Amino acid sequence: MTKKVQQLDRVVIRFAGDSGDGMQLTGDRFTSETAQLGNDISTLPNFPAEIRAPAGTLPGVSSFQVHFADFDILTPGDAPNVLVAMNPAALKANLADLPGGADIIVNTDEFTKRNLVKVGYDANPLEDGSLDRWVVHPVGLTSMTVGALADHDISKKDAERAKNMFALGLLSWMYSRPYASTITFLERKFAARPELVAANIAAFKAGWNFGETTEDFGVRYEVKPAKMSPGNYRNITGNVALALGLVAAGVRAKLPVFLGAYPITPASDILHELSKHKRFNVTTMQAEDEIAAIGAALGAAYGGALGVTTTSGPGIALKGETISLAIALELPLLIVDVQRAGPSTGMPTKTEQADLNMALFGRHGEAPAAVIAPCSPSDCFYAAIEAARIALTYRTPVLLLSDGYIANGSEPWLLPDVSDLPDLRVEFAATPNGEDGTFLPYLRDPHTLARPWAVPGTPGLEHRIGGLEKADRTGDISYDPANHDFMVRTRAARIEAIEVPDIEVDDPDGAASVLVLGWGSTYGPIGAACRALRQRGLPVAQAHLRHLNPMPKNLESVLKRYGRVVIPEMNLGQLAHVIRGRYLVDAIPYNQVRGLPFTAAELESMLEDVVKNV
Amino acid sequence: MSEIQGASPPERPRTARNRTSSGADSGRQGVALTLTAKDFKSDQEVRWCPGCGDYAILAAVQSFMPELGIPRERIVFVSGIGCSSRFPYYMNTYGLHSIHGRAPAIATGLSVSRPDLQVWVVTGDGDALSIGGNHLIHALRRNVNLKILLFNNRIYGLTKGQYSPTSELGKVTKSTPAGSADSPFNPISLALGAEASFVARTIDSDRKHLQGVLRSAANHQGSAFVEIYQNCNIFNDGAFDLLKEPDTRDAALIRLEHGSPITFGTDGEFCVVHPPGGFGLEVRETASVSPTEIVVHDETVTEPAYAFALSRLPALDLSHTPVGVFRKVSRPSYDALVRTQVQEAAAKVTDPEREFASLLSSGDTWTII
């Protein structure tokens, strides 16, 4: 049977199922196939904090959304065009996000009375007409998978578990995906159990063939490759990009990297990734707690390594005192905060950007540190290198604010030429710098205001430093009032002296009177909303802050160039507060803290109101 | 400032992989070390209270250091917060006075990344056992290559006299006017519970014994935990008088010596035995037991239960307090295990930039022309 092939420019698919159904893996594989084809991609995993919530319940639903297009896209998509629902819970949990007319592929085998009751369905939604707004494709995913694997020598349980590969096969057929990489993946994943390699490949092909033969799927779709800059690409999540950025920083600084970390969602993947790269002189230590993790990193930095600690908000709260010490010691240190919804334990797997105040101000005393934030998954790579540049050049702790959205989300990444990355080599102090051959640990470079990095082992530079206030130049303990005032102001001036690039404004026609200012992971949704408005003839300018402390020198003039400044944030207005206080700009905050990224549509609608009412 | 040094701190040995992790190797190549106690005195005015036991420990450490044969620049003292933690300022070595309780964690990062250094931690009973208890037990558990000196004065001195986690039950202090209600830690028992590979106790006023213990600690590979009874003459004066006064010390103090039967008293009239059927060790009059019943001290017993039993001998008034090395066993240090993994992996890479480029392009990649 020859099927009609329809061209699309973009598609959003959401795979949803029980935590144990393998939806993250299915989504990952579909993404990889899509990347091979050359579409632009953006992904959004969404999963519960519980590893296995009770099966079939709403809290146990795990999903993975992938947006792919034949053009440059900025977000994982607001609303799915296709929902794959592996059980009633997955259907119920995701239906509200689905626009009318969207396709729903359901695993009918799971729509048993018991499972329906479990999620509060009185009647079977597949039969009561409640899904009439959508195009429903009922598929017996489990039974057909088990049927397809009847000849395989595996348990019924293993056969049932392969149903995600059947679903993947079906979707791969629907969207004409090349699947060689999935076959290779399965061969590798189940290398120790060849019978599972065969079963999963068979399930995948059964799903593919089902699409081709069943009349329920009359149309097959194609999304042509996107026009992207030439070069080699890979798909990358923010956490992996960040880890690779840290390795790159070590390689380019020619310094050993020392990571001290304590397991915490959603930052642990950075620890996992870095622990694989020992060959680049990377040492990872899983410490006894968050405090020890940063303490060990600081100790390594004192000894001349690139010290790093990675965590999420609750961990930053515990590390505050050691960050203060690093500020007093004036040593380079990277502190990565993959933000999650708070306060307290909050929602560990859900995103938020509400740690900005803590990063900027969350320490006792006057304790300024540099703060930067990446704006997308692949940007985490470059942000890590930039954080290392600042830390090493200016001998200061640098906080890097990622978040759950970009940490777990992925996008294609044009691989850089390693030799084009910044040269981060450092200069250790080797000889006394004071009169009479003395060493002055707090004698500063007049340009950077950085003090010498004099690592133990250097003859003639033996010195003592600590958290007590230090006299200028000598570093001796000092309680002198004037000295303390001077040192406090100097530590502030040190951070202000950090050279950061000017902020760029995207205002294609120069006609906008409204500026949208964002920071961190909101870049994608804000950018998509601005594009949509411009396409409709509504001019709007976008600027995005990477450096949150110090801020770019031109920021004030940029802000004052526009009649209105809007600041969308996934918090209750933390950046807006800083901008208002620092620049006396009457910025309009727009805030949401639902544990999810902004949708482009909601920002577009909000900005439209502002633009029309300037 | 100097020329660009690139990767390594100056003087870092290139053959670190083949070194043991016992800390700094002795001597700088081609330079005869003729250091004296004076060389280890910094230019800072010592600001402990007159009469503090810390002075005696400082003097003992400074005069002991030269015999290590390690150049000053390879020695680092890391401390936390408290009276004892001011120690690094007075040593003319590298020194880091950090934050309360965290010295073992900070020193771990330093020691693991710099096997060419000998890292000493100076801490107190509040710093190590209260706010920093977690870091101490984990450093000992890991067997990080640190020499940890715990100055135990059984009181908070720098905050002016509150009871500490080693103060005796019922201790009346500013914060416990009706007497403290919590039982103290026995630091030796705690360290043994964490399976520390080297555990010892000594006393501030006995320089010879103190230096003997330091010598043994310095030569140990892995964590060396040394409790030093230290008098705070302002807030807890005389806490260890029973162990120091000529008329009481002989009957109160048990001097452990490897390979010797454990006897004490003016003429060895007391001894330590392992009563049949009992779990622990007990003190007896030597005359009342057969010489073969007297326990012969062996610091190398692998099972920590023996040293633990020794640590339980003291009574509430500190009589029958063993001093010396309780335990000295060999097991791999965390530093050595971690560095071996890194160095074996790194040894396979000749050009890190090229290797990194190939890492980036490994896995599922695609090319846009």
PDB file of N, CA, C and O in Angstrom, chain A residues 25 29 32 36 180-194 196-198 200-201, chain B residues 361-365:
ATOM      1  N   LEU A  25      14.059   7.284  27.357  1.00  0.00           N
ATOM      2  CA  LEU A  25      14.908   6.600  26.381  1.00  0.00           C
ATOM      3  C   LEU A  25      14.291   6.672  24.983  1.00  0.00           C
ATOM      4  O   LEU A  25      14.980   6.940  23.994  1.00  0.00           O
ATOM      5  N   ARG A  29      15.990   8.482  21.762  1.00  0.00           N
ATOM      6  CA  ARG A  29      16.270   7.792  20.499  1.00  0.00           C
ATOM      7  C   ARG A  29      15.616   8.522  19.323  1.00  0.00           C
ATOM      8  O   ARG A  29      16.224   8.686  18.272  1.00  0.00           O
ATOM      9  N   SER A  32      17.648  11.473  18.564  1.00  0.00           N
ATOM     10  CA  SER A  32      18.894  11.152  17.877  1.00  0.00           C
ATOM     11  C   SER A  32      18.653  10.870  16.393  1.00  0.00           C
ATOM     12  O   SER A  32      19.400  11.335  15.520  1.00  0.00           O
ATOM     13  N   GLN A  36      20.064  13.078  13.188  1.00  0.00           N
ATOM     14  CA  GLN A  36      20.777  12.505  12.039  1.00  0.00           C
ATOM     15  C   GLN A  36      20.193  13.021  10.729  1.00  0.00           C
ATOM     16  O   GLN A  36      20.893  13.193   9.742  1.00  0.00           O
ATOM     17  N   ALA A 180      19.096   3.876  11.683  1.00  0.00           N
ATOM     18  CA  ALA A 180      20.330   3.098  11.869  1.00  0.00           C
ATOM     19  C   ALA A 180      20.943   3.341  13.251  1.00  0.00           C
ATOM     20  O   ALA A 180      21.450   2.418  13.903  1.00  0.00           O
ATOM     21  N   SER A 181      20.877   4.581  13.720  1.00  0.00           N
ATOM     22  CA  SER A 181      21.522   4.892  15.008  1.00  0.00           C
ATOM     23  C   SER A 181      20.812   4.181  16.156  1.00  0.00           C
ATOM     24  O   SER A 181      21.435   3.836  17.165  1.00  0.00           O
ATOM     25  N   THR A 182      19.507   3.946  16.003  1.00  0.00           N
ATOM     26  CA  THR A 182      18.778   3.228  17.056  1.00  0.00           C
ATOM     27  C   THR A 182      19.188   1.763  17.095  1.00  0.00           C
ATOM     28  O   THR A 182      19.364   1.178  18.166  1.00  0.00           O
ATOM     29  N   ILE A 183      19.357   1.177  15.931  1.00  0.00           N
ATOM     30  CA  ILE A 183      19.807  -0.220  15.888  1.00  0.00           C
ATOM     31  C   ILE A 183      21.167  -0.344  16.566  1.00  0.00           C
ATOM     32  O   ILE A 183      21.385  -1.209  17.425  1.00  0.00           O
ATOM     33  N   THR A 184      22.080   0.549  16.211  1.00  0.00           N
ATOM     34  CA  THR A 184      23.413   0.528  16.823  1.00  0.00           C
ATOM     35  C   THR A 184      23.306   0.699  18.335  1.00  0.00           C
ATOM     36  O   THR A 184      23.982   0.023  19.108  1.00  0.00           O
ATOM     37  N   PHE A 185      22.429   1.632  18.729  1.00  0.00           N
ATOM     38  CA  PHE A 185      22.248   1.896  20.156  1.00  0.00           C
ATOM     39  C   PHE A 185      21.790   0.631  20.890  1.00  0.00           C
ATOM     40  O   PHE A 185      22.323   0.275  21.951  1.00  0.00           O
ATOM     41  N   LEU A 186      20.806  -0.054  20.314  1.00  0.00           N
ATOM     42  CA  LEU A 186      20.277  -1.256  20.972  1.00  0.00           C
ATOM     43  C   LEU A 186      21.345  -2.344  21.049  1.00  0.00           C
ATOM     44  O   LEU A 186      21.451  -3.051  22.058  1.00  0.00           O
ATOM     45  N   GLU A 187      22.123  -2.441  19.991  1.00  0.00           N
ATOM     46  CA  GLU A 187      23.188  -3.459  19.995  1.00  0.00           C
ATOM     47  C   GLU A 187      24.182  -3.196  21.122  1.00  0.00           C
ATOM     48  O   GLU A 187      24.689  -4.115  21.752  1.00  0.00           O
ATOM     49  N   ARG A 188      24.448  -1.904  21.357  1.00  0.00           N
ATOM     50  CA  ARG A 188      25.388  -1.550  22.415  1.00  0.00           C
ATOM     51  C   ARG A 188      24.754  -1.717  23.803  1.00  0.00           C
ATOM     52  O   ARG A 188      25.362  -2.263  24.710  1.00  0.00           O
ATOM     53  N   LYS A 189      23.527  -1.245  23.918  1.00  0.00           N
ATOM     54  CA  LYS A 189      22.885  -1.228  25.239  1.00  0.00           C
ATOM     55  C   LYS A 189      22.713  -2.643  25.795  1.00  0.00           C
ATOM     56  O   LYS A 189      22.899  -2.877  26.970  1.00  0.00           O
ATOM     57  N   PHE A 190      22.319  -3.545  24.914  1.00  0.00           N
ATOM     58  CA  PHE A 190      22.044  -4.907  25.379  1.00  0.00           C
ATOM     59  C   PHE A 190      23.137  -5.887  24.960  1.00  0.00           C
ATOM     60  O   PHE A 190      22.878  -7.078  24.784  1.00  0.00           O
ATOM     61  N   ALA A 191      24.352  -5.359  24.812  1.00  0.00           N
ATOM     62  CA  ALA A 191      25.439  -6.201  24.292  1.00  0.00           C
ATOM     63  C   ALA A 191      25.589  -7.497  25.084  1.00  0.00           C
ATOM     64  O   ALA A 191      25.907  -8.550  24.522  1.00  0.00           O
ATOM     65  N   ALA A 192      25.313  -7.402  26.403  1.00  0.00           N
ATOM     66  CA  ALA A 192      25.506  -8.586  27.242  1.00  0.00           C
ATOM     67  C   ALA A 192      24.362  -9.589  27.075  1.00  0.00           C
ATOM     68  O   ALA A 192      24.473 -10.726  27.515  1.00  0.00           O
ATOM     69  N   ARG A 193      23.267  -9.135  26.488  1.00  0.00           N
ATOM     70  CA  ARG A 193      22.111 -10.044  26.338  1.00  0.00           C
ATOM     71  C   ARG A 193      21.594  -9.997  24.891  1.00  0.00           C
ATOM     72  O   ARG A 193      20.626  -9.290  24.578  1.00  0.00           O
ATOM     73  N   PRO A 194      22.211 -10.769  24.029  1.00  0.00           N
ATOM     74  CA  PRO A 194      21.890 -10.721  22.596  1.00  0.00           C
ATOM     75  C   PRO A 194      20.405 -10.972  22.314  1.00  0.00           C
ATOM     76  O   PRO A 194      19.852 -10.427  21.353  1.00  0.00           O
ATOM     77  N   LEU A 196      17.940  -9.849  23.929  1.00  0.00           N
ATOM     78  CA  LEU A 196      17.205  -8.597  24.074  1.00  0.00           C
ATOM     79  C   LEU A 196      17.497  -7.646  22.909  1.00  0.00           C
ATOM     80  O   LEU A 196      16.646  -6.845  22.525  1.00  0.00           O
ATOM     81  N   VAL A 197      18.702  -7.724  22.369  1.00  0.00           N
ATOM     82  CA  VAL A 197      19.013  -6.929  21.164  1.00  0.00           C
ATOM     83  C   VAL A 197      18.032  -7.332  20.067  1.00  0.00           C
ATOM     84  O   VAL A 197      17.347  -6.492  19.464  1.00  0.00           O
ATOM     85  N   ALA A 198      17.940  -8.621  19.844  1.00  0.00           N
ATOM     86  CA  ALA A 198      17.071  -9.136  18.774  1.00  0.00           C
ATOM     87  C   ALA A 198      15.623  -8.768  19.032  1.00  0.00           C
ATOM     88  O   ALA A 198      14.902  -8.306  18.130  1.00  0.00           O
ATOM     89  N   ASN A 200      14.310  -6.296  20.901  1.00  0.00           N
ATOM     90  CA  ASN A 200      14.021  -4.864  20.798  1.00  0.00           C
ATOM     91  C   ASN A 200      14.059  -4.390  19.350  1.00  0.00           C
ATOM     92  O   ASN A 200      13.255  -3.547  18.945  1.00  0.00           O
ATOM     93  N   ILE A 201      14.990  -4.940  18.571  1.00  0.00           N
ATOM     94  CA  ILE A 201      15.025  -4.566  17.150  1.00  0.00           C
ATOM     95  C   ILE A 201      13.754  -5.079  16.462  1.00  0.00           C
ATOM     96  O   ILE A 201      13.138  -4.367  15.662  1.00  0.00           O
TER      97      ILE A 201
ATOM     98  N   SER B 361      33.553  14.777  19.226  1.00  0.00           N
ATOM     99  CA  SER B 361      32.917  14.256  18.023  1.00  0.00           C
ATOM    100  C   SER B 361      32.633  12.760  18.104  1.00  0.00           C
ATOM    101  O   SER B 361      32.344  12.121  17.103  1.00  0.00           O
ATOM    102  N   SER B 362      32.716  12.200  19.326  1.00  0.00           N
ATOM    103  CA  SER B 362      32.384  10.778  19.457  1.00  0.00           C
ATOM    104  C   SER B 362      30.875  10.611  19.608  1.00  0.00           C
ATOM    105  O   SER B 362      30.180  11.547  19.948  1.00  0.00           O
ATOM    106  N   GLY B 363      30.403   9.423  19.371  1.00  0.00           N
ATOM    107  CA  GLY B 363      28.969   9.149  19.504  1.00  0.00           C
ATOM    108  C   GLY B 363      28.201   9.571  18.258  1.00  0.00           C
ATOM    109  O   GLY B 363      28.749   9.622  17.160  1.00  0.00           O
ATOM    110  N   ASP B 364      26.909   9.866  18.456  1.00  0.00           N
ATOM    111  CA  ASP B 364      26.044  10.210  17.317  1.00  0.00           C
ATOM    112  C   ASP B 364      26.296  11.640  16.859  1.00  0.00           C
ATOM    113  O   ASP B 364      25.845  12.589  17.493  1.00  0.00           O
ATOM    114  N   THR B 365      26.991  11.791  15.782  1.00  0.00           N
ATOM    115  CA  THR B 365      27.199  13.132  15.233  1.00  0.00           C
ATOM    116  C   THR B 365      26.733  13.136  13.788  1.00  0.00           C
ATOM    117  O   THR B 365      26.525  12.082  13.178  1.00  0.00           O
TER     118      THR B 365
END
